[in-house]
mmCIF file of C-alpha atoms in Angstrom:
data_model
loop_
_atom_site.group_PDB
_atom_site.id
_atom_site.type_symbol
_atom_site.label_atom_id
_atom_site.label_comp_id
_atom_site.label_asym_id
_atom_site.label_seq_id
_atom_site.Cartn_x
_atom_site.Cartn_y
_atom_site.Cartn_z
ATOM 1 C CA UNK A 1214 84.245 108.423 89.772
ATOM 2 C CA UNK A 1215 83.715 111.584 91.551
ATOM 3 C CA UNK A 1216 80.544 113.648 89.966
ATOM 4 C CA UNK A 1217 81.998 117.229 89.036
ATOM 5 C CA UNK A 1218 79.579 119.886 88.098
ATOM 6 C CA UNK A 1219 80.414 122.703 85.411
ATOM 7 C CA UNK A 1220 77.517 124.921 84.184
ATOM 8 C CA UNK A 1221 76.966 127.950 86.463
ATOM 9 C CA UNK A 1222 73.129 126.801 87.080
ATOM 10 C CA UNK A 1223 74.110 123.263 88.166
ATOM 11 C CA UNK A 1224 76.671 124.396 90.401
ATOM 12 C CA UNK A 1225 74.090 126.742 91.660
ATOM 13 C CA UNK A 1226 71.383 123.824 91.969
ATOM 14 C CA UNK A 1227 74.249 121.667 93.989
ATOM 15 C CA UNK A 1228 75.340 124.791 96.506
ATOM 16 C CA UNK A 1229 71.715 125.308 96.998
ATOM 17 C CA UNK A 1230 70.421 121.805 98.055
ATOM 18 C CA UNK A 1231 73.272 120.338 99.783
ATOM 19 C CA UNK A 1232 73.464 122.883 102.580
ATOM 20 C CA UNK A 1233 75.314 121.329 105.531
ATOM 21 C CA UNK A 1234 77.451 119.117 102.960
ATOM 22 C CA UNK A 1235 80.877 118.989 102.521
ATOM 23 C CA UNK A 1236 82.263 120.108 98.824
ATOM 24 C CA UNK A 1237 85.129 120.200 97.090
ATOM 25 C CA UNK A 1238 85.129 123.500 94.868
ATOM 26 C CA UNK A 1239 87.471 123.815 91.633
ATOM 27 C CA UNK A 1240 88.441 127.083 90.907
ATOM 28 C CA UNK A 1241 88.464 129.166 87.588
ATOM 29 C CA UNK A 1242 91.945 129.280 86.010
ATOM 30 C CA UNK A 1243 93.099 127.185 88.896
ATOM 31 C CA UNK A 1244 93.768 130.763 90.152
ATOM 32 C CA UNK A 1245 93.298 132.334 93.870
ATOM 33 C CA UNK A 1246 93.615 136.193 93.944
ATOM 34 C CA UNK A 1247 94.396 136.761 97.996
ATOM 35 C CA UNK A 1248 94.946 139.455 99.945
ATOM 36 C CA UNK A 1249 98.874 140.525 101.720
ATOM 37 C CA UNK A 1250 97.781 143.143 104.053
ATOM 38 C CA UNK A 1251 95.043 143.138 106.124
ATOM 39 C CA UNK A 1252 91.991 146.301 105.457
ATOM 40 C CA UNK A 1253 93.659 150.057 105.953
ATOM 41 C CA UNK A 1254 91.908 151.865 103.388
ATOM 42 C CA UNK A 1255 91.156 151.181 99.585
ATOM 43 C CA UNK A 1256 91.792 147.882 98.014
ATOM 44 C CA UNK A 1257 94.487 145.971 99.940
ATOM 45 C CA UNK A 1258 97.414 144.700 97.919
ATOM 46 C CA UNK A 1259 97.180 140.987 96.299
ATOM 47 C CA UNK A 1260 98.560 138.372 94.947
ATOM 48 C CA UNK A 1261 97.781 135.489 92.189
ATOM 49 C CA UNK A 1262 98.153 131.939 94.123
ATOM 50 C CA UNK A 1263 97.739 128.556 91.656
ATOM 51 C CA UNK A 1264 95.303 126.825 93.736
ATOM 52 C CA UNK A 1265 93.109 124.272 91.504
ATOM 53 C CA UNK A 1266 90.463 123.355 94.481
ATOM 54 C CA UNK A 1267 89.389 124.212 97.956
ATOM 55 C CA UNK A 1268 87.216 122.274 100.185
ATOM 56 C CA UNK A 1269 84.236 123.834 102.725
ATOM 57 C CA UNK A 1270 81.257 122.979 103.930
ATOM 58 C CA UNK A 1271 78.543 124.394 102.317
ATOM 59 C CA UNK A 1272 76.577 126.287 105.316
ATOM 60 C CA UNK A 1273 74.234 128.818 103.468
ATOM 61 C CA UNK A 1274 73.239 129.584 99.314
ATOM 62 C CA UNK A 1275 69.712 130.922 98.485
ATOM 63 C CA UNK A 1276 68.122 131.815 95.555
ATOM 64 C CA UNK A 1277 67.238 135.155 95.851
ATOM 65 C CA UNK A 1278 65.606 138.242 94.136
ATOM 66 C CA UNK A 1279 62.798 135.874 92.308
ATOM 67 C CA UNK A 1280 65.537 133.385 90.978
ATOM 68 C CA UNK A 1281 67.455 136.509 89.810
ATOM 69 C CA UNK A 1282 70.256 135.815 91.985
ATOM 70 C CA UNK A 1283 72.129 132.830 94.182
ATOM 71 C CA UNK A 1284 73.512 134.398 96.801
ATOM 72 C CA UNK A 1285 75.582 132.570 100.055
ATOM 73 C CA UNK A 1286 76.912 135.222 102.449
ATOM 74 C CA UNK A 1287 79.313 133.772 104.511
ATOM 75 C CA UNK A 1288 78.064 130.789 102.970
ATOM 76 C CA UNK A 1289 81.404 128.665 102.367
ATOM 77 C CA UNK A 1290 83.389 127.621 105.321
ATOM 78 C CA UNK A 1291 86.843 126.718 105.216
ATOM 79 C CA UNK A 1292 88.736 124.183 107.629
ATOM 80 C CA UNK A 1293 91.685 126.218 109.301
ATOM 81 C CA UNK A 1294 94.104 123.592 107.131
ATOM 82 C CA UNK A 1295 92.229 124.595 104.126
ATOM 83 C CA UNK A 1296 92.550 128.602 105.001
ATOM 84 C CA UNK A 1297 96.353 128.657 105.284
ATOM 85 C CA UNK A 1298 96.899 126.053 102.065
ATOM 86 C CA UNK A 1299 95.348 128.228 99.840
ATOM 87 C CA UNK A 1300 96.317 131.932 101.179
ATOM 88 C CA UNK A 1301 93.103 132.742 102.133
ATOM 89 C CA UNK A 1302 94.742 133.567 105.876
ATOM 90 C CA UNK A 1303 97.821 135.098 103.974
ATOM 91 C CA UNK A 1304 96.616 138.878 105.294
ATOM 92 C CA UNK A 1305 95.838 137.335 109.270
ATOM 93 C CA UNK A 1306 99.499 136.854 109.406
ATOM 94 C CA UNK A 1307 100.397 140.169 108.578
ATOM 95 C CA UNK A 1308 102.027 142.993 110.587
ATOM 96 C CA UNK A 1309 98.871 145.090 112.131
ATOM 97 C CA UNK A 1310 95.949 142.395 111.600
ATOM 98 C CA UNK A 1311 93.385 142.717 114.154
ATOM 99 C CA UNK A 1312 92.923 138.757 114.880
ATOM 100 C CA UNK A 1313 90.363 139.322 117.549
ATOM 101 C CA UNK A 1314 89.653 142.843 117.436
ATOM 102 C CA UNK A 1315 85.859 144.170 117.634
ATOM 103 C CA UNK A 1316 84.460 145.249 114.469
ATOM 104 C CA UNK A 1317 86.628 142.848 112.193
ATOM 105 C CA UNK A 1318 85.180 139.829 110.615
ATOM 106 C CA UNK A 1319 87.390 136.842 112.024
ATOM 107 C CA UNK A 1320 85.681 134.130 110.086
ATOM 108 C CA UNK A 1321 86.949 131.032 108.011
ATOM 109 C CA UNK A 1322 84.205 131.795 105.031
ATOM 110 C CA UNK A 1323 83.680 133.230 101.376
ATOM 111 C CA UNK A 1324 80.261 134.514 100.158
ATOM 112 C CA UNK A 1325 78.789 133.410 96.892
ATOM 113 C CA UNK A 1326 77.236 135.314 94.326
ATOM 114 C CA UNK A 1327 76.161 134.499 91.077
ATOM 115 C CA UNK A 1328 73.729 136.536 88.815
ATOM 116 C CA UNK A 1329 71.435 136.518 85.435
ATOM 117 C CA UNK A 1330 70.383 140.076 85.807
ATOM 118 C CA UNK A 1331 73.046 141.327 83.178
ATOM 119 C CA UNK A 1332 72.149 138.546 80.874
ATOM 120 C CA UNK A 1333 68.365 139.201 81.026
ATOM 121 C CA UNK A 1334 69.199 142.868 80.699
ATOM 122 C CA UNK A 1335 71.556 142.119 77.167
ATOM 123 C CA UNK A 1336 69.362 139.517 75.807
ATOM 124 C CA UNK A 1337 66.523 139.595 73.410
ATOM 125 C CA UNK A 1338 63.386 137.156 73.646
ATOM 126 C CA UNK A 1339 64.773 135.218 70.087
ATOM 127 C CA UNK A 1340 68.209 134.893 72.193
ATOM 128 C CA UNK A 1341 66.219 132.923 74.773
ATOM 129 C CA UNK A 1342 66.722 129.213 75.560
ATOM 130 C CA UNK A 1343 66.304 126.545 78.146
ATOM 131 C CA UNK A 1344 69.791 124.468 77.544
ATOM 132 C CA UNK A 1345 71.772 125.552 80.713
ATOM 133 C CA UNK A 1346 68.877 124.437 82.493
ATOM 134 C CA UNK A 1347 69.182 120.576 81.175
ATOM 135 C CA UNK A 1348 70.734 119.451 84.066
ATOM 136 C CA UNK A 1349 68.592 120.627 86.773
ATOM 137 C CA UNK A 1350 65.350 119.041 88.079
ATOM 138 C CA UNK A 1351 62.313 120.660 87.929
ATOM 139 C CA UNK A 1352 61.926 120.577 91.249
ATOM 140 C CA UNK A 1353 65.238 122.631 92.011
ATOM 141 C CA UNK A 1354 64.800 126.071 93.574
ATOM 142 C CA UNK A 1355 66.061 127.442 90.468
ATOM 143 C CA UNK A 1356 63.325 126.319 88.786
ATOM 144 C CA UNK A 1357 60.714 126.808 91.630
ATOM 145 C CA UNK A 1358 61.356 130.429 93.162
ATOM 146 C CA UNK A 1359 61.613 131.967 88.922
ATOM 147 C CA UNK A 1360 59.447 134.951 88.830
ATOM 148 C CA UNK A 1361 59.040 136.596 85.533
ATOM 149 C CA UNK A 1362 59.456 140.336 85.510
ATOM 150 C CA UNK A 1363 56.602 140.590 83.267
ATOM 151 C CA UNK A 1364 52.961 138.900 83.114
ATOM 152 C CA UNK A 1365 54.022 137.263 79.633
ATOM 153 C CA UNK A 1366 57.618 136.360 80.493
ATOM 154 C CA UNK A 1367 58.839 132.849 80.718
ATOM 155 C CA UNK A 1368 57.948 130.124 83.561
ATOM 156 C CA UNK A 1369 61.723 129.332 84.251
ATOM 157 C CA UNK A 1370 64.688 131.239 83.490
ATOM 158 C CA UNK A 1371 65.721 131.833 80.329
ATOM 159 C CA UNK A 1372 69.089 133.283 80.719
ATOM 160 C CA UNK A 1373 72.136 131.191 82.454
ATOM 161 C CA UNK A 1374 73.794 132.364 85.608
ATOM 162 C CA UNK A 1375 76.952 133.983 85.771
ATOM 163 C CA UNK A 1376 80.039 131.784 86.863
ATOM 164 C CA UNK A 1377 79.644 131.858 90.611
ATOM 165 C CA UNK A 1378 81.941 134.646 92.477
ATOM 166 C CA UNK A 1379 83.882 133.481 95.697
ATOM 167 C CA UNK A 1380 83.995 137.294 97.873
ATOM 168 C CA UNK A 1381 86.061 137.514 100.960
ATOM 169 C CA UNK A 1382 85.628 139.853 103.908
ATOM 170 C CA UNK A 1383 88.886 141.189 104.364
ATOM 171 C CA UNK A 1384 90.394 141.249 108.218
ATOM 172 C CA UNK A 1385 90.921 144.750 109.247
ATOM 173 C CA UNK A 1386 93.791 146.256 110.211
ATOM 174 C CA UNK A 1387 94.049 147.604 113.914
ATOM 175 C CA UNK A 1388 94.092 151.191 112.529
ATOM 176 C CA UNK A 1389 91.317 150.669 109.381
ATOM 177 C CA UNK A 1390 89.225 153.781 108.501
ATOM 178 C CA UNK A 1391 85.849 153.106 110.463
ATOM 179 C CA UNK A 1392 84.008 153.863 106.844
ATOM 180 C CA UNK A 1393 84.882 150.778 104.563
ATOM 181 C CA UNK A 1394 82.993 151.616 101.349
ATOM 182 C CA UNK A 1395 83.245 148.368 100.018
ATOM 183 C CA UNK A 1396 87.109 148.346 100.363
ATOM 184 C CA UNK A 1397 87.098 145.196 102.284
ATOM 185 C CA UNK A 1398 85.390 142.977 100.334
ATOM 186 C CA UNK A 1399 87.606 141.277 97.597
ATOM 187 C CA UNK A 1400 86.692 138.992 95.045
ATOM 188 C CA UNK A 1401 89.147 136.111 95.187
ATOM 189 C CA UNK A 1402 88.181 133.627 92.300
ATOM 190 C CA UNK A 1403 85.519 131.770 90.816
ATOM 191 C CA UNK A 1404 83.705 128.640 90.912
ATOM 192 C CA UNK A 1405 84.390 126.347 87.365
ATOM 193 C CA UNK A 1406 83.074 123.142 89.243
ATOM 194 C CA UNK A 1407 81.675 121.824 92.357
ATOM 195 C CA UNK A 1408 81.760 117.967 93.591
ATOM 196 C CA UNK A 1409 79.841 116.771 96.629
ATOM 197 C CA UNK A 1410 81.845 115.058 99.031
ATOM 198 C CA UNK A 1411 81.143 112.360 101.874
ATOM 199 C CA UNK A 1412 83.356 113.459 104.302
ATOM 200 C CA UNK A 1413 86.432 115.725 104.909
ATOM 201 C CA UNK A 1414 89.311 115.049 106.864
ATOM 202 C CA UNK A 1415 89.299 118.209 108.726
ATOM 203 C CA UNK A 1416 86.096 120.440 109.624
ATOM 204 C CA UNK A 1417 85.596 123.748 109.884
ATOM 205 C CA UNK A 1418 85.575 125.292 113.236
ATOM 206 C CA UNK A 1419 85.545 129.010 114.525
ATOM 207 C CA UNK A 1420 89.299 130.556 115.317
ATOM 208 C CA UNK A 1421 90.489 130.594 118.644
ATOM 209 C CA UNK A 1422 91.069 134.430 119.025
ATOM 210 C CA UNK A 1423 90.989 136.726 122.031
ATOM 211 C CA UNK A 1424 88.866 139.502 122.011
ATOM 212 C CA UNK A 1425 90.772 142.266 122.532
ATOM 213 C CA UNK A 1426 89.155 145.117 125.521
ATOM 214 C CA UNK A 1427 88.690 148.382 124.163
ATOM 215 C CA UNK A 1428 87.719 151.358 126.016
ATOM 216 C CA UNK A 1429 86.004 153.490 122.713
ATOM 217 C CA UNK A 1430 85.961 157.238 122.726
ATOM 218 C CA UNK A 1431 82.615 158.763 124.138
ATOM 219 C CA UNK A 1432 80.533 160.095 121.213
ATOM 220 C CA UNK A 1433 79.875 162.965 124.184
ATOM 221 C CA UNK A 1434 82.414 164.623 125.645
ATOM 222 C CA UNK A 1435 81.871 163.714 130.216
ATOM 223 C CA UNK A 1436 80.639 166.982 131.317
ATOM 224 C CA UNK A 1437 81.305 167.670 134.828
ATOM 225 C CA UNK A 1438 78.954 170.736 135.186
ATOM 226 C CA UNK A 1439 79.575 172.001 139.134
ATOM 227 C CA UNK A 1440 83.620 172.556 138.168
ATOM 228 C CA UNK A 1441 82.849 174.057 134.544
ATOM 229 C CA UNK A 1442 83.520 178.040 134.115
ATOM 230 C CA UNK A 1443 81.090 180.017 132.741
ATOM 231 C CA UNK A 1444 80.721 181.590 129.057
ATOM 232 C CA UNK A 1445 79.389 184.862 128.686
ATOM 233 C CA UNK A 1446 76.591 184.938 126.831
ATOM 234 C CA UNK A 1447 77.494 187.901 124.557
ATOM 235 C CA UNK A 1448 77.309 188.195 120.917
ATOM 236 C CA UNK A 1449 80.881 187.599 120.178
ATOM 237 C CA UNK A 1450 80.764 184.174 121.909
ATOM 238 C CA UNK A 1451 77.288 183.059 120.330
ATOM 239 C CA UNK A 1452 78.850 184.059 116.770
ATOM 240 C CA UNK A 1453 81.790 181.761 117.600
ATOM 241 C CA UNK A 1454 79.655 178.714 118.810
ATOM 242 C CA UNK A 1455 77.076 179.162 115.713
ATOM 243 C CA UNK A 1456 80.453 179.267 113.865
ATOM 244 C CA UNK A 1457 82.004 176.234 114.813
ATOM 245 C CA UNK A 1458 78.476 174.366 114.745
ATOM 246 C CA UNK A 1459 78.326 175.069 111.066
ATOM 247 C CA UNK A 1460 81.766 174.037 110.200
ATOM 248 C CA UNK A 1461 80.846 170.818 111.881
ATOM 249 C CA UNK A 1462 78.641 170.434 109.428
ATOM 250 C CA UNK A 1463 80.943 171.322 106.595
ATOM 251 C CA UNK A 1464 83.255 168.661 107.873
ATOM 252 C CA UNK A 1465 80.435 166.058 108.265
ATOM 253 C CA UNK A 1466 79.352 166.846 104.408
ATOM 254 C CA UNK A 1467 83.294 166.673 103.232
ATOM 255 C CA UNK A 1468 83.912 163.013 104.928
ATOM 256 C CA UNK A 1469 80.820 161.660 103.137
ATOM 257 C CA UNK A 1470 82.231 162.979 99.868
ATOM 258 C CA UNK A 1471 85.655 161.681 100.553
ATOM 259 C CA UNK A 1472 84.306 158.306 101.568
ATOM 260 C CA UNK A 1473 82.165 158.388 97.783
ATOM 261 C CA UNK A 1474 85.332 158.636 95.847
ATOM 262 C CA UNK A 1475 87.360 156.388 98.061
ATOM 263 C CA UNK A 1476 89.820 158.873 99.777
ATOM 264 C CA UNK A 1477 89.204 156.687 103.119
ATOM 265 C CA UNK A 1478 92.327 158.673 104.615
ATOM 266 C CA UNK A 1479 90.620 162.208 103.898
ATOM 267 C CA UNK A 1480 87.401 161.247 105.238
ATOM 268 C CA UNK A 1481 88.542 159.908 108.773
ATOM 269 C CA UNK A 1482 90.555 163.268 109.103
ATOM 270 C CA UNK A 1483 87.009 165.135 108.294
ATOM 271 C CA UNK A 1484 85.077 162.753 110.405
ATOM 272 C CA UNK A 1485 87.628 163.490 113.374
ATOM 273 C CA UNK A 1486 87.522 167.040 113.168
ATOM 274 C CA UNK A 1487 83.503 167.042 113.325
ATOM 275 C CA UNK A 1488 83.507 164.951 116.222
ATOM 276 C CA UNK A 1489 86.013 167.513 118.034
ATOM 277 C CA UNK A 1490 83.702 170.500 116.820
ATOM 278 C CA UNK A 1491 80.618 168.987 117.923
ATOM 279 C CA UNK A 1492 82.290 167.839 121.264
ATOM 280 C CA UNK A 1493 83.542 171.545 122.089
ATOM 281 C CA UNK A 1494 80.249 172.547 120.566
ATOM 282 C CA UNK A 1495 78.652 170.680 123.750
ATOM 283 C CA UNK A 1496 81.233 172.084 126.578
ATOM 284 C CA UNK A 1497 80.310 175.144 124.743
ATOM 285 C CA UNK A 1498 76.368 175.459 125.357
ATOM 286 C CA UNK A 1499 76.979 173.721 128.969
ATOM 287 C CA UNK A 1500 79.175 176.874 129.814
ATOM 288 C CA UNK A 1501 76.971 179.216 128.131
ATOM 289 C CA UNK A 1502 73.652 178.193 130.339
ATOM 290 C CA UNK A 1503 76.124 178.304 133.780
ATOM 291 C CA UNK A 1504 76.986 181.991 132.955
ATOM 292 C CA UNK A 1505 73.314 182.817 133.409
ATOM 293 C CA UNK A 1506 70.655 180.083 133.517
ATOM 294 C CA UNK A 1507 67.491 182.307 134.103
ATOM 295 C CA UNK A 1508 68.261 184.198 130.597
ATOM 296 C CA UNK A 1509 68.329 180.653 129.396
ATOM 297 C CA UNK A 1510 64.988 178.823 127.489
ATOM 298 C CA UNK A 1511 64.770 175.214 126.531
ATOM 299 C CA UNK A 1512 62.899 173.043 124.452
ATOM 300 C CA UNK A 1513 62.724 169.545 123.355
ATOM 301 C CA UNK A 1514 62.749 168.777 119.742
ATOM 302 C CA UNK A 1515 61.744 166.069 117.284
ATOM 303 C CA UNK A 1516 63.796 166.416 114.561
ATOM 304 C CA UNK A 1517 62.517 165.086 111.276
ATOM 305 C CA UNK A 1518 60.663 162.377 112.929
ATOM 306 C CA UNK A 1519 64.410 160.515 113.387
ATOM 307 C CA UNK A 1520 66.137 162.473 116.896
ATOM 308 C CA UNK A 1521 64.949 163.877 119.229
ATOM 309 C CA UNK A 1522 66.991 166.580 120.864
ATOM 310 C CA UNK A 1523 67.425 169.768 123.355
ATOM 311 C CA UNK A 1524 67.235 172.951 122.080
ATOM 312 C CA UNK A 1525 68.817 175.544 123.969
ATOM 313 C CA UNK A 1526 68.130 179.114 123.227
ATOM 314 C CA UNK A 1527 70.335 182.414 124.095
ATOM 315 C CA UNK A 1528 68.560 185.614 123.514
ATOM 316 C CA UNK A 1529 66.132 186.427 119.990
ATOM 317 C CA UNK A 1530 69.259 185.278 117.485
ATOM 318 C CA UNK A 1531 70.759 182.096 118.688
ATOM 319 C CA UNK A 1532 69.869 178.390 119.662
ATOM 320 C CA UNK A 1533 71.966 175.247 119.708
ATOM 321 C CA UNK A 1534 70.656 171.649 119.884
ATOM 322 C CA UNK A 1535 72.056 169.337 121.964
ATOM 323 C CA UNK A 1536 71.878 165.373 121.735
ATOM 324 C CA UNK A 1537 69.485 164.610 125.141
ATOM 325 C CA UNK A 1538 72.593 162.001 126.251
ATOM 326 C CA UNK A 1539 75.339 164.960 125.863
ATOM 327 C CA UNK A 1540 73.028 167.129 128.477
ATOM 328 C CA UNK A 1541 74.602 167.400 131.913
ATOM 329 C CA UNK A 1542 71.330 166.513 134.390
ATOM 330 C CA UNK A 1543 72.786 169.287 136.807
ATOM 331 C CA UNK A 1544 72.393 171.349 133.650
ATOM 332 C CA UNK A 1545 68.592 170.606 133.255
ATOM 333 C CA UNK A 1546 67.952 171.156 137.202
ATOM 334 C CA UNK A 1547 69.887 174.839 137.058
ATOM 335 C CA UNK A 1548 67.323 175.653 134.430
ATOM 336 C CA UNK A 1549 64.276 173.875 135.674
ATOM 337 C CA UNK A 1550 63.926 172.049 132.579
ATOM 338 C CA UNK A 1551 61.561 169.440 133.621
ATOM 339 C CA UNK A 1552 58.591 167.743 131.610
ATOM 340 C CA UNK A 1553 59.234 169.375 128.397
ATOM 341 C CA UNK A 1554 56.858 168.357 125.861
ATOM 342 C CA UNK A 1555 58.596 167.586 122.638
ATOM 343 C CA UNK A 1556 57.606 169.359 119.901
ATOM 344 C CA UNK A 1557 57.960 167.919 116.157
ATOM 345 C CA UNK A 1558 59.857 170.115 113.727
ATOM 346 C CA UNK A 1559 61.407 170.080 110.157
ATOM 347 C CA UNK A 1560 65.034 170.863 110.231
ATOM 348 C CA UNK A 1561 67.746 170.728 108.119
ATOM 349 C CA UNK A 1562 70.790 171.764 109.058
ATOM 350 C CA UNK A 1563 72.892 174.329 107.184
ATOM 351 C CA UNK A 1564 77.350 174.445 106.348
ATOM 352 C CA UNK A 1565 76.854 177.495 104.930
ATOM 353 C CA UNK A 1566 79.842 179.534 105.474
ATOM 354 C CA UNK A 1567 78.700 183.176 103.885
ATOM 355 C CA UNK A 1568 76.666 184.815 106.734
ATOM 356 C CA UNK A 1569 79.363 183.457 109.125
ATOM 357 C CA UNK A 1570 80.872 186.242 111.536
ATOM 358 C CA UNK A 1571 83.935 184.473 112.181
ATOM 359 C CA UNK A 1572 86.140 182.046 110.198
ATOM 360 C CA UNK A 1573 86.894 178.549 111.885
ATOM 361 C CA UNK A 1574 90.624 179.510 112.734
ATOM 362 C CA UNK A 1575 89.456 182.670 114.286
ATOM 363 C CA UNK A 1576 86.483 180.801 115.777
ATOM 364 C CA UNK A 1577 89.103 178.508 117.445
ATOM 365 C CA UNK A 1578 91.402 180.856 118.973
ATOM 366 C CA UNK A 1579 88.242 182.764 120.092
ATOM 367 C CA UNK A 1580 87.405 179.534 122.415
ATOM 368 C CA UNK A 1581 90.959 178.848 122.655
ATOM 369 C CA UNK A 1582 91.180 182.192 124.555
ATOM 370 C CA UNK A 1583 88.040 181.553 127.015
ATOM 371 C CA UNK A 1584 90.219 178.306 128.105
ATOM 372 C CA UNK A 1585 87.736 175.720 125.507
ATOM 373 C CA UNK A 1586 90.507 174.255 123.033
ATOM 374 C CA UNK A 1587 88.991 171.829 120.425
ATOM 375 C CA UNK A 1588 91.861 169.984 119.928
ATOM 376 C CA UNK A 1589 91.121 168.499 123.431
ATOM 377 C CA UNK A 1590 88.621 166.678 122.023
ATOM 378 C CA UNK A 1591 90.074 164.612 119.135
ATOM 379 C CA UNK A 1592 90.319 161.473 118.907
ATOM 380 C CA UNK A 1593 93.569 160.990 117.066
ATOM 381 C CA UNK A 1594 95.673 163.864 115.674
ATOM 382 C CA UNK A 1595 96.995 161.839 112.675
ATOM 383 C CA UNK A 1596 95.787 159.472 110.499
ATOM 384 C CA UNK A 1597 97.707 157.035 108.516
ATOM 385 C CA UNK A 1598 97.174 157.377 104.441
ATOM 386 C CA UNK A 1599 98.514 153.717 103.544
ATOM 387 C CA UNK A 1600 97.842 154.212 99.927
ATOM 388 C CA UNK A 1601 100.244 157.054 99.724
ATOM 389 C CA UNK A 1602 102.486 156.648 102.415
ATOM 390 C CA UNK A 1603 101.664 159.673 104.188
ATOM 391 C CA UNK A 1604 100.417 160.471 107.168
ATOM 392 C CA UNK A 1605 97.669 163.305 107.836
ATOM 393 C CA UNK A 1606 97.255 165.900 110.448
ATOM 394 C CA UNK A 1607 93.937 165.784 112.279
ATOM 395 C CA UNK A 1608 95.216 169.099 114.146
ATOM 396 C CA UNK A 1609 93.490 172.603 113.968
ATOM 397 C CA UNK A 1610 96.666 174.735 112.301
ATOM 398 C CA UNK A 1611 95.488 177.819 114.486
ATOM 399 C CA UNK A 1612 95.860 175.995 117.854
ATOM 400 C CA UNK A 1613 99.169 174.569 117.342
ATOM 401 C CA UNK A 1614 101.120 177.047 118.639
ATOM 402 C CA UNK A 1615 102.473 177.234 121.803
ATOM 403 C CA UNK A 1616 100.466 179.664 123.220
ATOM 404 C CA UNK A 1617 96.506 179.888 120.842
ATOM 405 C CA UNK A 1618 95.057 182.047 123.864
ATOM 406 C CA UNK A 1619 95.469 185.325 122.296
ATOM 407 C CA UNK A 1620 92.492 185.909 120.408
ATOM 408 C CA UNK A 1621 92.137 189.208 117.890
ATOM 409 C CA UNK A 1622 88.338 189.322 118.618
ATOM 410 C CA UNK A 1623 87.434 190.617 122.350
ATOM 411 C CA UNK A 1624 83.621 190.306 123.562
ATOM 412 C CA UNK A 1625 81.454 192.943 122.840
#
């Protein structure tokens, strides 16, 4: 008769002490909840399937956090035949699944997670019992690695583990949002029992997928300094570049806010606009310098001990930071910027709009009238919102005309 362990602590003990062994994992409720489509943004659609067990190899399971948790990140390796039989691979076969794409987790593995933290927090000392440890030997890592939270705490876990969860890293779609906010991790089931096996009919292997070659868009625009038209160093032009910089920071803040509330599509729109504005600023700075290199001063700053950047000064009022890789060597040669010493400064970029002389639309149209169109630096002109079934534009409204070169402002 096979030995099937059912208590959470004994299941965890078997997992952490049988690394490399095949095992049969019995599922609570004989149910798996599997995704039917790859991750795009938000939680992917799922269905419940009747599955009593799955066979796997225990590749990793550890007692962590002083014995308060048991974790196996990618800990259960599933054979290909089991992956398909149980339905875990269903979303791999859906349209748009990025099998073989970079940045997509093409692995037939499940994470394992069990915790005592909630039970310990909700319990009183009078409630503590060690009955849950009766099937667990004294030499078990669950006992040996226990660290009480207080000096007078018990010498072993006084509350049981939660029923171990099985978590799947959902394969991404080709057009998935870049920040997932955890929506691509899905609890598919819980472990109700475990049986250590001597052998598997089919052992797990890594999937044979063809890696897709990609040409990612550059973080900074490619600037041909010698071919650039100069941009006048006038108050109007400098105020416009200043406005573009502020609005880029605003889009960065709004993207973070959208990601935190789970609106991945809207966050992607803001992120694309932010990148386009920062790239526009980079080109503008190069063109400003080219107009009058002798009037341009440059310094090298260490910002908050995190980033090193060049800072270009135009007159007494305006200065613009640029990442070091974004600046063309020809520009540095033009202003004789050799052997600059780095100065450490505290820096907090501002997204305040009240003191700007130009709105975003005004600034964009102004630059377009000088043959600098922010639309040229967008990585995509639309983002698909699969949760709402709509497409969100990333373009700038004021530049969507046939002739965006007219500006209501002229250089002063």
